Coordinates of C-alpha atoms and ligand atoms in Angstrom, one line a residue:
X1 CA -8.1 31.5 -8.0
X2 CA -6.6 29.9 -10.9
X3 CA -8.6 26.8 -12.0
X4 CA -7.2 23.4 -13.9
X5 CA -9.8 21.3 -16.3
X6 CA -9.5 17.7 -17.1
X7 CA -11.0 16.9 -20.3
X8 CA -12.0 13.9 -22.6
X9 CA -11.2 11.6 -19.9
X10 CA -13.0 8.4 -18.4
X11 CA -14.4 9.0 -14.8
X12 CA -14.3 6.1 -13.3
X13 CA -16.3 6.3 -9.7
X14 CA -18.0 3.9 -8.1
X15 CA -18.6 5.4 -4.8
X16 CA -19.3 8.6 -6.6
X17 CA -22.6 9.3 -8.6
X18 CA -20.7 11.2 -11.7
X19 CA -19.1 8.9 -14.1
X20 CA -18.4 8.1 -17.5
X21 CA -17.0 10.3 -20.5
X22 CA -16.9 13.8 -18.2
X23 CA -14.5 17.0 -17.8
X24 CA -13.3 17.9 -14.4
X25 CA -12.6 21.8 -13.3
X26 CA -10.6 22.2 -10.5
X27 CA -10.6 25.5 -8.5
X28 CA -8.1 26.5 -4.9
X29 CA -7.4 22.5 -4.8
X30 CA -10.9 21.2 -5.1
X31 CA -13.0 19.7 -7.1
X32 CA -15.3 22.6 -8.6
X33 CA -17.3 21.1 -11.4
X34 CA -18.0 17.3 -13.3
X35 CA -19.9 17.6 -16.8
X36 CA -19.6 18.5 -20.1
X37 CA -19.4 22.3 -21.5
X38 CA -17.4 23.4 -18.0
X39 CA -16.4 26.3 -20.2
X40 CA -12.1 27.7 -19.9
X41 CA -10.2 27.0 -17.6
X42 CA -6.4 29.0 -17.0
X43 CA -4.8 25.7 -17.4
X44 CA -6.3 22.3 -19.3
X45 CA -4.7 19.0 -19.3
X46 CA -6.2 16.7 -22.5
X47 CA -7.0 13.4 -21.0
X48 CA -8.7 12.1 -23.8
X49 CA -8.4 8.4 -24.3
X50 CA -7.5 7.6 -21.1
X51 CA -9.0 6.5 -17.2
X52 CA -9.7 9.2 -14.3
X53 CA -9.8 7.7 -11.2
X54 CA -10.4 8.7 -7.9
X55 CA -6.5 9.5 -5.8
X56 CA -4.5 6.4 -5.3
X57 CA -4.4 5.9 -1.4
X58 CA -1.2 3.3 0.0
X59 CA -2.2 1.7 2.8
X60 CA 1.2 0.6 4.1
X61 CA 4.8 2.0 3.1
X62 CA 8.1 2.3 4.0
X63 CA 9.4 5.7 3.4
X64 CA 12.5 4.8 5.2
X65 CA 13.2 8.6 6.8
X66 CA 14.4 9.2 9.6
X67 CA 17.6 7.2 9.7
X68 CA 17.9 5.0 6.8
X69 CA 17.6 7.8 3.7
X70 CA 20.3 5.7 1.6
X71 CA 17.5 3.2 1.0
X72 CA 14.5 6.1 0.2
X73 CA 13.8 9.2 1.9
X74 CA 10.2 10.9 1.9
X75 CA 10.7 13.2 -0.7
X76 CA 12.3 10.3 -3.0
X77 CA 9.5 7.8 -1.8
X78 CA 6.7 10.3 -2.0
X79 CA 7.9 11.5 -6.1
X80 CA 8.2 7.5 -6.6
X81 CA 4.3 6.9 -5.3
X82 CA 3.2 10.2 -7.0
X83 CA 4.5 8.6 -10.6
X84 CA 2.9 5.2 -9.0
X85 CA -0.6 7.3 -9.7
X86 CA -1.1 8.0 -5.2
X87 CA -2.2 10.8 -4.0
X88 CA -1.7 9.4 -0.8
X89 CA 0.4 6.9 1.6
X90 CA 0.8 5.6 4.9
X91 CA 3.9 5.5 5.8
X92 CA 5.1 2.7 8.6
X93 CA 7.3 3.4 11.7
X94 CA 9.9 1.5 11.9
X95 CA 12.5 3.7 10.8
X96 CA 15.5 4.8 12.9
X97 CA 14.2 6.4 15.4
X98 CA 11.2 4.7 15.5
X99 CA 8.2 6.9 14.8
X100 CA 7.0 6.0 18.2
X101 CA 6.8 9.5 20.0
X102 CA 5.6 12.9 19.1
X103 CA 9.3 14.6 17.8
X104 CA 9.6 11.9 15.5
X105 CA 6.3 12.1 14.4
X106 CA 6.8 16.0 14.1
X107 CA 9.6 15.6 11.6
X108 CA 7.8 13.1 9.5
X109 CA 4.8 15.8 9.6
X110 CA 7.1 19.0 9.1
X111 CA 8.6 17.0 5.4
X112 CA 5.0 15.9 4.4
X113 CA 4.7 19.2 3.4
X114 CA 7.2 19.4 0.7
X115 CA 6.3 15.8 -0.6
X116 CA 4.6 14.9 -3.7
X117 CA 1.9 13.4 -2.0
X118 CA 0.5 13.5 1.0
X119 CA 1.3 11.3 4.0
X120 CA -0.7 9.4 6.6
X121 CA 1.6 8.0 9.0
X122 CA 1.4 4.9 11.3
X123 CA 3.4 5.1 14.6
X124 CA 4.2 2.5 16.1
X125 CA 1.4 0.6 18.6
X126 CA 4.3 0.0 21.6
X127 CA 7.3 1.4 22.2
X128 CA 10.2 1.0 19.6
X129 CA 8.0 -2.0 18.0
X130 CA 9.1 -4.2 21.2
X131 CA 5.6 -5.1 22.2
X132 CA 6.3 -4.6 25.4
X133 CA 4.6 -1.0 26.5
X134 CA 2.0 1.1 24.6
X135 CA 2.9 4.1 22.9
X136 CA 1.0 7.5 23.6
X137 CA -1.7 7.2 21.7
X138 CA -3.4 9.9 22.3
X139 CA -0.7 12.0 21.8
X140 CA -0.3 11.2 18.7
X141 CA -3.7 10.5 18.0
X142 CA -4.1 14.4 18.7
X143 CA -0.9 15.1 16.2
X144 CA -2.2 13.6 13.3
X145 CA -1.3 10.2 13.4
X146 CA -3.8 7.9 11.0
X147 CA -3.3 4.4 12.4
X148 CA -1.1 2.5 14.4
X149 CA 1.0 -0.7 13.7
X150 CA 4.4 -2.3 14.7
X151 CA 4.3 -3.8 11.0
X152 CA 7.4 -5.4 10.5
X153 CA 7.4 -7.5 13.5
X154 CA 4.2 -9.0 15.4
X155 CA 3.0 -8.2 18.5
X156 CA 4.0 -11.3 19.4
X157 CA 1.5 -11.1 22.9
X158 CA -1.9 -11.4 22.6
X159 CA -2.4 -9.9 25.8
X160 CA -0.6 -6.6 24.4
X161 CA -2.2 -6.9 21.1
X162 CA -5.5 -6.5 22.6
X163 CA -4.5 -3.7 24.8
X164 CA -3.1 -2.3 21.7
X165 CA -6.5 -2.8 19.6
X166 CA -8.2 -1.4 23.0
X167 CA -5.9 1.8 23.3
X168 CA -6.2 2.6 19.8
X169 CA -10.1 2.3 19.8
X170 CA -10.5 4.8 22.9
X171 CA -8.8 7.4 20.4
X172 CA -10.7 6.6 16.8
X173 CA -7.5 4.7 16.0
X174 CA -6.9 1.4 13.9
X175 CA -4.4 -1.2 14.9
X176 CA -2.8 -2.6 11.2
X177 CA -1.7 -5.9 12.1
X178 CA 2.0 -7.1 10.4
X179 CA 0.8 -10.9 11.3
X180 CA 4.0 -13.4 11.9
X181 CA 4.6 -15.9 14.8
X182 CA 8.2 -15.5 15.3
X183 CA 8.8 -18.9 16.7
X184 CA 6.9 -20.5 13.8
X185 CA 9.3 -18.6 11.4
X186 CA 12.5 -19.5 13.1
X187 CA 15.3 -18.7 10.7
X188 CA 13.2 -19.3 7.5
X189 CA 13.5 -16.8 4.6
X190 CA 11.7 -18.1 1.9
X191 CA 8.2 -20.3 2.1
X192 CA 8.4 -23.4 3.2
X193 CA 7.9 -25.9 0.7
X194 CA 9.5 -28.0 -2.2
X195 CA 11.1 -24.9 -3.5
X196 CA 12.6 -24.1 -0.6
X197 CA 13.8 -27.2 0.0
X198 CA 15.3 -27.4 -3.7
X199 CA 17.3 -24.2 -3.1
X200 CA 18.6 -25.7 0.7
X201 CA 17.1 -22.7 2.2
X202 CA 15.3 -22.3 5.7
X203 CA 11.2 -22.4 4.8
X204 CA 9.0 -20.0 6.7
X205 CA 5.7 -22.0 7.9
X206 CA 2.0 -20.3 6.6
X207 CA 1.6 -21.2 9.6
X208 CA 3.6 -18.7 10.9
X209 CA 1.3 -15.9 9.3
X210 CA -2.3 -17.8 9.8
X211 CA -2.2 -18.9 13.6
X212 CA -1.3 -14.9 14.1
X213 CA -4.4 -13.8 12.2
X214 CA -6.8 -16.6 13.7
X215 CA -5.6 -15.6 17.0
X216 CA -6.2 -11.2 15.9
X217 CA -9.8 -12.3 14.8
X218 CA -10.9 -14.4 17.7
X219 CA -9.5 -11.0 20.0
X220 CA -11.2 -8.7 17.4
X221 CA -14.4 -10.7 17.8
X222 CA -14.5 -11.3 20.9
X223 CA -14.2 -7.5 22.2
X224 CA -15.7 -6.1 19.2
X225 CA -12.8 -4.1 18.2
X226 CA -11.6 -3.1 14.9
X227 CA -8.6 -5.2 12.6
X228 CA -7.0 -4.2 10.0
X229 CA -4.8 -7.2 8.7
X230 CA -1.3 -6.8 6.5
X231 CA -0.3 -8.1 3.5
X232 CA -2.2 -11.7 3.7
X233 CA -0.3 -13.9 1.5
X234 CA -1.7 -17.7 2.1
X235 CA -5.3 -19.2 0.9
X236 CA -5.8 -20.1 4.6
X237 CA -5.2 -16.8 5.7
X238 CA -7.7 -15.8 3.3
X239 CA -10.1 -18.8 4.5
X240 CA -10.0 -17.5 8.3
X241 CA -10.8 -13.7 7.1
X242 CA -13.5 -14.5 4.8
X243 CA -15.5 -16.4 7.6
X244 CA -15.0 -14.4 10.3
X245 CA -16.2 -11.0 8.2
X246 CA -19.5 -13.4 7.4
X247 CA -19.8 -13.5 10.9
X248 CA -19.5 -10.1 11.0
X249 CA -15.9 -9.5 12.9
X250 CA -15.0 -6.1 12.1
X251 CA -11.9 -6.5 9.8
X252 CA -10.4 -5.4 6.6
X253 CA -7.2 -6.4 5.3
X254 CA -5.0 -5.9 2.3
X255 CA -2.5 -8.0 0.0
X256 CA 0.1 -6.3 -2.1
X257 CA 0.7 -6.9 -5.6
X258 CA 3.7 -9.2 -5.5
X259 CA 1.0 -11.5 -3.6
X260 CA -0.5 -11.8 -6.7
X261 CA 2.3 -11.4 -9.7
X262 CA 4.4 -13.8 -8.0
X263 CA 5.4 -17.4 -6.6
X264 CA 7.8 -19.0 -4.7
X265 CA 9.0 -20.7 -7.9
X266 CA 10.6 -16.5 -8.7
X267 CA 13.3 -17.6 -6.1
X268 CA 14.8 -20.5 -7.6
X269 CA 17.9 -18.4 -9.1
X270 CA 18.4 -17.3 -5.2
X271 CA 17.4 -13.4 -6.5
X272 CA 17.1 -11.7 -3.6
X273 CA 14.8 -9.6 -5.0
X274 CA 12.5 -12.3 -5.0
X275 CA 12.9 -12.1 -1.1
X276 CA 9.8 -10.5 0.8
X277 CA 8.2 -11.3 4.3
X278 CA 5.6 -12.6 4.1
X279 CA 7.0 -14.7 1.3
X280 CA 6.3 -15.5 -2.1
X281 CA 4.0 -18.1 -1.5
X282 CA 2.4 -21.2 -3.9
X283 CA 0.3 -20.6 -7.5
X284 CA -2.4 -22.0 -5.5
X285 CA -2.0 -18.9 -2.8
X286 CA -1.5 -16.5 -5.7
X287 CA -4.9 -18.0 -7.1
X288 CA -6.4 -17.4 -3.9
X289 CA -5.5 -14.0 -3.3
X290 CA -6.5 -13.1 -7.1
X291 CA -10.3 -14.4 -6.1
X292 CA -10.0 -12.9 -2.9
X293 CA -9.5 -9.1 -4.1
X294 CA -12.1 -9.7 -6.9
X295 CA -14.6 -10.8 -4.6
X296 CA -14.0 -8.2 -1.7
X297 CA -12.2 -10.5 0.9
X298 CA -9.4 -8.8 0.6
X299 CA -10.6 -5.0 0.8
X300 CA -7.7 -3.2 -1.1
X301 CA -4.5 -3.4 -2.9
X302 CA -1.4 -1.8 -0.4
X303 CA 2.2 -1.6 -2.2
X304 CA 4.4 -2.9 0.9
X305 CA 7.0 0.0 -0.3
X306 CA 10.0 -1.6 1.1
X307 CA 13.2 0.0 -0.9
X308 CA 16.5 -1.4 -0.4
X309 CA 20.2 -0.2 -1.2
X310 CA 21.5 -2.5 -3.6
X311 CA 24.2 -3.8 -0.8
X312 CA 21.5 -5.3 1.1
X313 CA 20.5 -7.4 -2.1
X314 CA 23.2 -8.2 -4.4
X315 CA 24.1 -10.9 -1.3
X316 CA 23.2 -14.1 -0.3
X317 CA 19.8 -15.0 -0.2
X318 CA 19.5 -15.9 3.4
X319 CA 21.6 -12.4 4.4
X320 CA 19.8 -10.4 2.5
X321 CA 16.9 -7.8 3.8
X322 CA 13.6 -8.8 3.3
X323 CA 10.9 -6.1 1.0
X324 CA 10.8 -5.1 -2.5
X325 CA 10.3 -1.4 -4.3
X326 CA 6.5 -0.9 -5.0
X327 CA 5.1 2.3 -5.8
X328 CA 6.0 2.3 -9.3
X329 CA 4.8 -1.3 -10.2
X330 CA 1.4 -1.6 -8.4
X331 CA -1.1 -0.2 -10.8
X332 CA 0.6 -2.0 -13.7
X333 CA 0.8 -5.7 -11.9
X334 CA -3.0 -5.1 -11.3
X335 CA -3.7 -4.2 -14.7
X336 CA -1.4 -7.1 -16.1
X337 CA -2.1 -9.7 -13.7
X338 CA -5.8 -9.5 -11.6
X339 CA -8.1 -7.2 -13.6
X340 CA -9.3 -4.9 -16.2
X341 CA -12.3 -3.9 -14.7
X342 CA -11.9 -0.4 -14.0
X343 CA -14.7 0.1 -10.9
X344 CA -12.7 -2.5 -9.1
X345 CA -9.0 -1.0 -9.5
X346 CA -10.9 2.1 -8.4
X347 CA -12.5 0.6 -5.3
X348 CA -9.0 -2.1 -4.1
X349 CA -6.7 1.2 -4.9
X350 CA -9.0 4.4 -3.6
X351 CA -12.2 3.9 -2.3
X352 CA -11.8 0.8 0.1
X353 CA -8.3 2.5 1.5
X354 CA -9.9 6.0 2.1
X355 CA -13.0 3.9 4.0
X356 CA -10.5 1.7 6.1
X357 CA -8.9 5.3 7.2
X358 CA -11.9 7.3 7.4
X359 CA -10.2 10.1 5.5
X360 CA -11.5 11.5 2.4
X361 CA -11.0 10.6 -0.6
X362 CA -12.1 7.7 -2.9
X363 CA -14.5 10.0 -4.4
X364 CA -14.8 12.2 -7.4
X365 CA -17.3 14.9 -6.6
X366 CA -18.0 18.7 -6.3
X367 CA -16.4 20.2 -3.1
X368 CA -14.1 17.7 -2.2
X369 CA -9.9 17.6 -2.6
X370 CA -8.9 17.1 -6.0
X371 CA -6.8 14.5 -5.5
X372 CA -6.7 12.4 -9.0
X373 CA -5.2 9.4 -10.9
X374 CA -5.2 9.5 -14.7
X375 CA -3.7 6.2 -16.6
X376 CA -3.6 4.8 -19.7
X377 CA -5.0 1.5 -19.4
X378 CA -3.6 0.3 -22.8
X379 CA -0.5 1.5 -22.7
X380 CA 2.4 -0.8 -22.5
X381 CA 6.5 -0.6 -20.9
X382 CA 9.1 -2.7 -20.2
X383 CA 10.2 -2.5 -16.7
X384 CA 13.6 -1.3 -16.2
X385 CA 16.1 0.0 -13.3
X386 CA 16.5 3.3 -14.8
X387 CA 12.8 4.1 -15.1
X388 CA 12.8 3.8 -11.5
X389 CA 12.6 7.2 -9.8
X390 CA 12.6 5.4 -6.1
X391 CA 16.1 4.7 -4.3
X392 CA 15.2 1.3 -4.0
X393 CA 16.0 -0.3 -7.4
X394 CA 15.1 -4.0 -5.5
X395 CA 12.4 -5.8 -7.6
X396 CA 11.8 -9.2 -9.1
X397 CA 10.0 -7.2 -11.9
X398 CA 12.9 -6.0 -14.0
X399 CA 12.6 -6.9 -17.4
X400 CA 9.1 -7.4 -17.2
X401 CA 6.2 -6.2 -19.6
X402 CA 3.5 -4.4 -18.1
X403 CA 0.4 -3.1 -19.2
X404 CA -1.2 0.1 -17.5
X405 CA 0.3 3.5 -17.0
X406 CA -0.2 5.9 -14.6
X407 CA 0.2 9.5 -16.9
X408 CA -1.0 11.9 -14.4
X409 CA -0.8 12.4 -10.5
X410 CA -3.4 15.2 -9.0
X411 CA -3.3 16.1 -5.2
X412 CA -5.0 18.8 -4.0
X413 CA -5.5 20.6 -7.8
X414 CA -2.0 20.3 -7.8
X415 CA 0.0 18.5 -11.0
X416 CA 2.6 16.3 -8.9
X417 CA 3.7 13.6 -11.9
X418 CA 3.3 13.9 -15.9
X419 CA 3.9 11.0 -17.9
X420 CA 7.8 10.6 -17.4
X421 CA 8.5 14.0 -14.9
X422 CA 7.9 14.7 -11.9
X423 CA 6.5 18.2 -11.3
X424 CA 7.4 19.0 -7.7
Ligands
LIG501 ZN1 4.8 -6.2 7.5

């Protein structure tokens, strides 16, 4: 029964009734006590100075294993989102095999238990992501599986996307929506626009993205059924999902942090780094998502993980593979470029995840998993390759300085990152 004690720290905790300057004593992986005078602990950790919030939670990575571990594998990705500040991430099936069946599901299960954090994983809603045929969802439901998605293409039928919202639904389950007409996108790689047509390169419509999520919302709407949309990108997007959650369509959604840091004007030296799907969009779309995740629009802030070897970006622009590295930059572009406020990193980076999942977390409070992020909100680094602890090395934010660090990575009671080492 050895216990851990946080002290000197800011708890930040919306959803939680304890907050302010508190200690925290840990006991067996859970959170034992919040308040002052907690008395010894066998281990302390000083936290003075700096922010204690409740466990990251990643609504939508790529851990890459099985099949392609030269880009990431899931104990590289999980010690990359552990020094990120999560405590937990949903990892998406397309990998190689596709996580669409219970063996592969099995493995990814069997490895989250060695991993720095834990793992919620996504299988896929139909059958190797062809849209075509259902998965088992029950099945997997049963194993442990936390949502379903085919995220990284469409589900280009409606007809099967509203089985697949059905299915899912009969089981608990939430269908996370990768939102992309195919035809609309033709062979576009960047967003369509003056930029694009600068650089000679094929656009990709928003077009493409918002028909996709007008057409999810009117299905969601009209059966009642749950939505959970992907990394919205456009200020139409953002239009169709504000209005249909007044009418009271149940949907959440996310955007990633790119979404936000970024514009399509980042491409005009053809980095393919700069190269993500949905796109970089407009400063106008960056604006809108910035209003949309401080107003609660857009319910949380997911890293869209996508690592990269370095051969499938050091090429041509319009060859190259689409996703940038995220784990280790998302706290820091929110802190840099949307917000200070610390209740509302807490609620777009804990709180609103664990709700869209229904699994705990997004709560500091007696009884429940320690699962913790501490950062120093002040402090300030320079982005470079090296700091990287992920395989994938592929982002447009090299170079760059950034403000707000994550210092210390609790899951379960468990010390899984220290400022600058991992510890598992
Ligand atoms: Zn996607």
């Amino acid at each position: 029964m050895k216990t851990l004690k946080l002290y000197g720290g800011e708890v930040v905790n919306p959803a939680g009734e304890k907050k302010g300057r508190l200690d925290i004593l840990i006991e067996e992986g859970l959170v034992k006590a919040i308040g002052t005078d907690l008395g010894s602990a066998d281990e302390t950790i000083d936290v003075t100075g700096k922010t204690v919030f409740p466990g990251f939670i990643d609504l939508h990575c790529h851990l890459r294993e099985p099949g392609q571990e030269y880009k990431e594998d899931i104990a590289s990705g999980t010690r990359a989102a552990a020094k990120g500040g999560y405590t937990a991430v949903c990892c998406m099936p397309n990998t190689s095999p596709v996580m669409d069946n219970a063996a592969v599901l099995a493995l990814v299960l069997e490895k989250a238990r060695s991993a720095s954090t834990k793992i919620y994983p996504v299988c896929a809603a139909t059958r190797g992501l062809k849209g075509a045929e259902l998965t088992e969802m029950g099945e997997l439901a049963a194993m442990g599986c936390a949502a379903f998605s085919d995220d990284g293409r469409p589900i280009s039928s409606g007809a099967m996307m509203l089985a697949a919202m059905q299915y899912a639904d009969t089981f608990g389950k939430l269908i996370m929506a990768h939102e992309e007409d195919l035809d609309i996108k033709g062979a576009g790689v960047m967003n369509e626009g003056v930029n694009a047509t600068i650089l000679g390169l094929p656009g990709i419509p928003r077009a493409a993205e918002e028909s996709m999520i007008a057409r999810d919302l009117i299905l969601a709407e009209s059966y009642g059924l749950r939505l959970h949309i992907q990394h919205v990108s456009t200020r139409g997007g953002i239009a169709l999902i504000r209005e249909a959650k007044r009418r009271g369509v149940r949907v959440t959604c996310e955007s990633a942090p790119h979404y936000f840091s970024a514009d399509d004007g980042a491409c005009m030296g053809y980095d393919a780094n700069t190269k993500v799907n949905p796109p970089l969009r407009t400063p106008d779309d960056v604006e809108a998502v910035k209003q949309a995740l401080l107003e609660g629009t857009i319910d949380a802030i997911a890293t869209d993980h996508a690592p990269h070897h370095k051969d499938e970006k050091e090429i041509e622009f319009a060859l190259a593979a689409f996703g940038i590295s995220g784990f280790e930059t998302a706290f820091s572009l929110a802190v840099t470029n949307l917000t200070r406020d610390k209740d509302k990193l807490a609620e777009l980076f804990s709180v609103n995840p664990a709700r869209i999942l229904g699994k705990p977390g997004g709560v500091i409070k007696e009884g429940v998993p320690a699962d913790l992020t501490v950062a120093d909100m002040d402090a300030e680094y320079t982005l470079t390759e090296q700091s990287l602890v992920s395989k994938g090395k592929n982002t447009p934010f090299l170079g760059r300085k950034l403000r707000g660090v994550v210092t210390h990575t609790i899951v379960d009671g468990r010390l899984v990152y220290q400022g600058g080492s991992s510890c598992r």
